[in-house]
Short mmCIF file of C-alpha atoms and ligand atoms in Angstrom, two decimals:
data_model
loop_
_atom_site.label_atom_id
_atom_site.label_comp_id
_atom_site.label_asym_id
_atom_site.label_seq_id
_atom_site.Cartn_x
_atom_site.Cartn_y
_atom_site.Cartn_z
CA MET A 212 17.22 -10.86 40.45
CA THR A 213 14.53 -12.28 38.19
CA ALA A 214 14.23 -11.42 34.51
CA ALA A 215 10.86 -10.05 33.40
CA PRO A 216 8.77 -12.62 31.51
CA SER A 217 8.97 -10.57 28.32
CA ALA A 218 12.78 -10.58 28.51
CA VAL A 219 12.82 -14.36 28.97
CA GLU A 220 10.51 -14.84 26.01
CA SER A 221 12.63 -12.53 23.91
CA THR A 222 15.77 -14.51 24.73
CA GLN A 223 14.17 -17.82 23.81
CA THR A 224 12.67 -16.79 20.48
CA GLY A 225 14.95 -14.06 19.25
CA VAL A 226 11.92 -11.87 18.60
CA ALA A 227 9.22 -11.30 21.24
CA GLY A 228 5.85 -12.67 20.16
CA LEU A 229 7.15 -14.77 17.27
CA ASP A 230 6.24 -18.10 18.93
CA ASP A 231 2.67 -16.93 19.48
CA LEU A 232 2.52 -15.59 15.92
CA ALA A 233 3.74 -18.87 14.43
CA GLY A 234 1.16 -20.75 16.51
CA LEU A 235 -1.66 -18.55 15.25
CA VAL A 236 -0.62 -18.73 11.59
CA ALA A 237 -0.13 -22.51 11.77
CA ASP A 238 -3.84 -22.79 12.63
CA GLY A 239 -4.58 -21.58 9.08
CA ASP A 240 -7.43 -19.49 7.57
CA VAL A 241 -5.34 -16.35 8.06
CA LEU A 242 -6.42 -13.14 6.35
CA VAL A 243 -3.54 -10.74 5.67
CA LEU A 244 -3.95 -6.96 5.76
CA SER A 245 -0.75 -5.30 4.53
CA GLY A 246 0.48 -1.71 4.48
CA ALA A 247 3.37 0.44 3.32
CA GLY A 248 5.82 -1.08 5.82
CA LEU A 249 5.82 -4.30 3.79
CA SER A 250 7.13 -2.49 0.70
CA THR A 251 9.85 -0.31 2.24
CA ASP A 252 12.44 -3.06 1.63
CA SER A 253 11.50 -2.85 -2.05
CA GLY A 254 12.60 0.78 -2.16
CA ILE A 255 9.14 2.31 -1.77
CA PRO A 256 9.31 4.64 1.25
CA ASP A 257 6.70 4.53 4.00
CA TYR A 258 5.47 8.09 3.98
CA ARG A 259 3.34 7.62 7.08
CA GLY A 260 6.19 6.06 9.04
CA ALA A 261 9.34 7.24 10.70
CA THR A 262 10.66 9.00 7.61
CA GLY A 263 7.36 10.71 6.85
CA SER A 264 8.54 14.03 8.23
CA LEU A 265 11.15 14.15 5.44
CA ARG A 266 8.44 14.67 2.87
CA ARG A 267 8.56 18.07 1.23
CA HIS A 268 4.92 18.29 0.24
CA THR A 269 1.66 16.77 1.38
CA PRO A 270 0.07 13.89 -0.55
CA MET A 271 -2.44 14.65 -3.28
CA THR A 272 -6.01 14.77 -2.02
CA TRP A 273 -9.07 13.75 -4.01
CA GLN A 274 -10.52 17.24 -3.57
CA THR A 275 -7.47 18.91 -5.13
CA PHE A 276 -7.18 16.36 -7.91
CA ARG A 277 -10.83 16.76 -8.87
CA ARG A 278 -11.19 20.52 -8.57
CA ASP A 279 -7.76 21.99 -9.33
CA PRO A 280 -6.52 21.44 -12.91
CA ARG A 281 -3.08 22.87 -12.07
CA GLY A 282 -2.75 20.62 -9.01
CA ARG A 283 -3.78 17.65 -11.14
CA HIS A 284 -1.27 18.61 -13.81
CA ARG A 285 1.53 18.83 -11.24
CA TYR A 286 0.51 15.47 -9.80
CA TRP A 287 0.91 13.83 -13.20
CA ALA A 288 4.26 15.55 -13.78
CA ARG A 289 5.59 14.21 -10.45
CA SER A 290 4.03 10.83 -11.07
CA TYR A 291 5.62 10.63 -14.52
CA VAL A 292 9.07 11.16 -13.00
CA GLY A 293 8.41 8.71 -10.17
CA TRP A 294 6.83 5.93 -12.23
CA PRO A 295 10.03 4.18 -13.42
CA GLN A 296 11.08 3.60 -9.79
CA ILE A 297 7.65 2.16 -8.95
CA ALA A 298 7.62 0.04 -12.13
CA ALA A 299 11.11 -1.28 -11.37
CA ALA A 300 10.33 -2.20 -7.73
CA ARG A 301 10.52 -5.93 -7.04
CA PRO A 302 8.92 -8.02 -4.28
CA ASN A 303 11.07 -8.45 -1.18
CA ALA A 304 11.54 -11.34 1.26
CA GLY A 305 8.36 -10.31 3.11
CA HIS A 306 6.16 -10.49 -0.02
CA SER A 307 7.73 -13.85 -0.92
CA ALA A 308 7.06 -15.23 2.57
CA VAL A 309 3.39 -14.21 2.33
CA ALA A 310 3.09 -15.96 -1.04
CA ARG A 311 4.74 -19.12 0.38
CA LEU A 312 2.41 -19.17 3.39
CA GLN A 313 -0.51 -18.88 0.98
CA ARG A 314 0.77 -21.74 -1.22
CA ALA A 315 1.15 -23.82 1.94
CA GLY A 316 -2.58 -23.38 2.50
CA LEU A 317 -2.31 -21.26 5.65
CA LEU A 318 -3.49 -17.94 4.21
CA GLY A 319 -6.78 -17.22 2.54
CA GLY A 320 -6.86 -13.85 0.82
CA VAL A 321 -4.73 -10.76 1.09
CA ILE A 322 -6.09 -7.25 1.55
CA THR A 323 -3.43 -4.66 0.79
CA GLN A 324 -3.38 -0.92 1.31
CA ASN A 325 -0.41 -0.79 -1.06
CA VAL A 326 -0.81 0.33 -4.66
CA ASP A 327 2.45 -1.19 -5.95
CA GLY A 328 1.28 -4.64 -7.09
CA LEU A 329 4.15 -6.37 -5.28
CA HIS A 330 2.03 -9.07 -3.56
CA GLN A 331 0.82 -10.23 -6.97
CA ALA A 332 4.34 -9.99 -8.41
CA ALA A 333 5.51 -12.32 -5.62
CA GLY A 334 2.84 -14.86 -6.62
CA ALA A 335 0.08 -14.14 -4.09
CA ARG A 336 -3.50 -14.87 -5.21
CA ASP A 337 -6.86 -13.42 -4.16
CA VAL A 338 -5.34 -10.00 -3.48
CA VAL A 339 -7.80 -7.16 -2.93
CA GLU A 340 -6.17 -3.79 -3.58
CA LEU A 341 -8.06 -1.72 -1.02
CA HIS A 342 -6.64 1.56 -2.33
CA GLY A 343 -6.41 0.49 -5.99
CA GLY A 344 -3.28 0.07 -8.10
CA LEU A 345 -0.83 2.42 -9.82
CA ASP A 346 -0.47 0.07 -12.80
CA ARG A 347 -3.64 1.39 -14.41
CA THR A 348 -5.59 4.61 -14.95
CA VAL A 349 -9.27 5.45 -15.01
CA CYS A 350 -10.78 8.24 -17.12
CA LEU A 351 -12.91 10.58 -15.02
CA ALA A 352 -15.00 11.46 -18.10
CA CYS A 353 -15.78 8.08 -19.69
CA GLY A 354 -14.66 5.56 -17.05
CA ASP A 355 -12.22 3.75 -19.36
CA VAL A 356 -9.62 1.74 -17.45
CA ALA A 357 -6.25 1.53 -19.18
CA GLY A 358 -2.72 0.34 -18.43
CA ARG A 359 -0.14 2.67 -16.96
CA ALA A 360 2.75 1.35 -19.05
CA PRO A 361 1.30 2.48 -22.42
CA LEU A 362 0.41 5.83 -20.84
CA HIS A 363 4.02 6.23 -19.74
CA ARG A 364 5.21 5.58 -23.30
CA ARG A 365 2.85 8.28 -24.59
CA LEU A 366 4.00 10.71 -21.90
CA ARG A 367 7.64 10.01 -22.69
CA ALA A 368 7.01 10.85 -26.34
CA ALA A 369 5.21 14.07 -25.36
CA ASN A 370 7.91 15.10 -22.84
CA PRO A 371 11.36 14.49 -24.31
CA GLY A 372 14.02 15.34 -21.75
CA PHE A 373 11.56 16.25 -19.00
CA GLY A 374 13.21 16.15 -15.58
CA PRO A 375 15.16 16.30 -13.34
CA HIS A 376 15.00 12.82 -11.91
CA ALA A 377 13.56 12.58 -8.43
CA ASP A 378 15.63 11.49 -5.45
CA GLU A 379 12.52 10.50 -3.53
CA VAL A 380 9.35 8.78 -4.63
CA ASN A 381 6.29 8.36 -2.46
CA PRO A 382 4.03 5.28 -2.39
CA ASP A 383 1.41 7.09 -4.45
CA GLY A 384 4.05 7.45 -7.15
CA ASP A 385 4.68 11.17 -7.06
CA ALA A 386 8.13 12.73 -6.92
CA GLU A 387 9.69 16.01 -5.83
CA LEU A 388 10.11 18.75 -8.47
CA PRO A 389 9.82 22.57 -8.33
CA ASP A 390 6.50 24.00 -9.50
CA ASP A 391 7.97 25.86 -12.49
CA VAL A 392 9.38 22.61 -13.82
CA LEU A 393 6.09 20.78 -13.18
CA ASP A 394 4.14 23.43 -15.10
CA GLY A 395 6.21 22.68 -18.22
CA PHE A 396 5.00 19.09 -18.32
CA VAL A 397 2.75 18.03 -21.20
CA MET A 398 -0.18 15.79 -20.18
CA VAL A 399 -1.98 13.57 -22.68
CA ASP A 400 -5.70 12.73 -22.98
CA CYS A 401 -7.75 9.57 -22.60
CA THR A 402 -7.37 7.38 -25.70
CA ALA A 403 -10.97 6.14 -25.41
CA CYS A 404 -12.87 9.45 -25.36
CA GLY A 405 -10.17 11.94 -26.34
CA ALA A 406 -10.95 14.03 -23.28
CA GLY A 407 -10.33 12.91 -19.72
CA PRO A 408 -8.91 13.81 -17.29
CA LEU A 409 -7.07 10.64 -16.39
CA LYS A 410 -6.66 9.54 -12.79
CA PRO A 411 -4.44 6.79 -11.48
CA ASP A 412 -6.77 3.97 -10.36
CA VAL A 413 -5.93 4.58 -6.72
CA VAL A 414 -7.89 5.95 -3.77
CA PHE A 415 -6.52 9.37 -2.88
CA PHE A 416 -6.52 10.90 0.56
CA GLY A 417 -10.01 12.25 1.19
CA GLU A 418 -11.55 9.75 -1.22
CA THR A 419 -13.82 6.89 -0.19
CA VAL A 420 -12.94 3.27 -0.91
CA PRO A 421 -15.70 1.84 -3.17
CA ARG A 422 -18.41 0.20 -1.05
CA ASP A 423 -18.42 -3.11 -2.93
CA ARG A 424 -14.67 -3.43 -2.36
CA VAL A 425 -15.11 -2.82 1.38
CA ASP A 426 -17.94 -5.37 1.50
CA THR A 427 -15.74 -7.95 -0.25
CA CYS A 428 -13.08 -7.38 2.41
CA PHE A 429 -15.55 -7.68 5.29
CA GLY A 430 -16.76 -10.95 3.74
CA MET A 431 -13.18 -12.24 3.63
CA LEU A 432 -12.73 -11.25 7.27
CA GLU A 433 -15.92 -13.01 8.40
CA ASP A 434 -14.63 -16.24 6.81
CA ALA A 435 -11.18 -15.90 8.38
CA GLY A 436 -9.76 -17.65 11.43
CA SER A 437 -7.47 -14.74 12.23
CA LEU A 438 -6.36 -11.34 10.91
CA LEU A 439 -2.64 -10.75 10.37
CA VAL A 440 -1.70 -7.08 9.88
CA LEU A 441 1.70 -6.58 8.21
CA GLY A 442 3.53 -3.27 8.04
CA SER A 443 0.72 -0.88 8.78
CA SER A 444 0.50 1.64 11.59
CA LEU A 445 -3.29 1.53 10.96
CA THR A 446 -3.44 5.33 10.88
CA VAL A 447 -6.14 5.32 8.21
CA MET A 448 -9.63 4.13 9.05
CA SER A 449 -9.91 2.30 5.72
CA GLY A 450 -7.56 -0.35 7.16
CA TYR A 451 -8.17 0.08 10.89
CA ARG A 452 -11.86 -0.76 10.53
CA PHE A 453 -10.95 -4.38 9.75
CA VAL A 454 -9.12 -4.63 13.07
CA LEU A 455 -12.15 -3.16 14.85
CA ARG A 456 -14.49 -5.61 13.07
CA ALA A 457 -12.24 -8.57 13.86
CA ALA A 458 -12.26 -7.59 17.53
CA GLU A 459 -16.08 -7.35 17.45
CA LEU A 460 -16.34 -10.79 15.85
CA GLY A 461 -13.87 -12.36 18.29
CA ILE A 462 -11.39 -13.10 15.47
CA PRO A 463 -7.81 -13.06 16.81
CA VAL A 464 -5.66 -10.18 15.53
CA ALA A 465 -1.88 -10.36 15.08
CA LEU A 466 0.20 -7.28 14.25
CA VAL A 467 3.70 -7.29 12.79
CA ASN A 468 5.10 -3.78 12.45
CA LEU A 469 8.25 -1.86 13.25
CA GLY A 470 6.98 0.62 15.84
CA PRO A 471 3.63 1.13 17.57
CA THR A 472 0.30 0.94 15.76
CA ARG A 473 -3.17 2.28 16.39
CA GLY A 474 -4.39 -1.31 16.75
CA ASP A 475 -2.01 -2.40 19.52
CA ALA A 476 -4.72 -2.44 22.20
CA LYS A 477 -6.89 -4.74 20.01
CA ALA A 478 -4.10 -7.19 19.18
CA ASP A 479 -3.83 -10.71 20.58
CA VAL A 480 -0.26 -11.05 19.23
CA ARG A 481 2.14 -8.19 18.66
CA VAL A 482 5.57 -8.42 17.00
CA ASP A 483 7.58 -5.19 16.85
CA ALA A 484 10.40 -6.01 14.43
CA PRO A 485 11.42 -5.55 10.77
CA LEU A 486 9.15 -7.53 8.44
CA GLY A 487 12.03 -8.60 6.23
CA ALA A 488 13.41 -10.61 9.16
CA VAL A 489 10.16 -11.78 10.79
CA LEU A 490 8.20 -13.05 7.79
CA PRO A 491 10.80 -15.45 6.29
CA GLU A 492 11.33 -16.88 9.80
CA LEU A 493 7.55 -17.17 10.27
CA ALA A 494 7.22 -19.02 6.96
CA ARG A 495 10.08 -21.33 7.91
CA ARG A 496 8.50 -22.18 11.26
CA CYS A 497 5.20 -22.91 9.53
CA GLY A 498 6.87 -25.22 7.03
CA ALA A 499 6.13 -22.89 4.10
ZN1 LIG B 46 -12.13 8.85 -21.40
#
């Protein structure tokens, strides 16, 4: 009886692929691409992952938000209820490990598909928010960009006692409430132009990531020694294209995710394990 090589490796390292991952990251010039799986330990559910089928409604699309005033109104009502949970979320051990690896000089920039600001809260620098951030709004009429916190204070004043509280909040900040409750919500206008409508400064499903932002990310990738994907199943092309480009350029790709990803066939290193366990151990091995 002879153990399969993968079983031997797994026994020696604890987690299959971790030795190869540590070797790649120790070479430096790593570009991180992170997804929802990195934030699940912070209490922000991964709605594309294993629990995605528990969702009771589909995510807001750009087409609905733009064209359907009632759909937009309901989005803001759900988002109002869900915002305190998003605002209260704190970085987890995975975010902290990424920030430590960066301080140790091993990581260049971070591209994140997450809209929760938790990389920055953990101390990471040079973070490109590929899909924007929930901590600010943009006015679709005048283009004014404003903070989400003051908007929440205005909404709270306009909606005393609005509820009930949600038991589930999605990464785009919306929460579950019946339509008749949502329709009773009072939305406020843009403070800059008095009109609006306001949109969270995030890229909705069906919306295109701004071209200059994509170009910035491709530039970061071209300067990188390797691409490290953390907590993304790479379902969406907006993230997957960086894996495809890395493969074209001959830049090694490492994937850390719980479960399979669309990029598995393109990966040089693959670690299938919880990020909250892998990333602190990775940082430790790299002396970060
Ligand atoms: Zn405005």
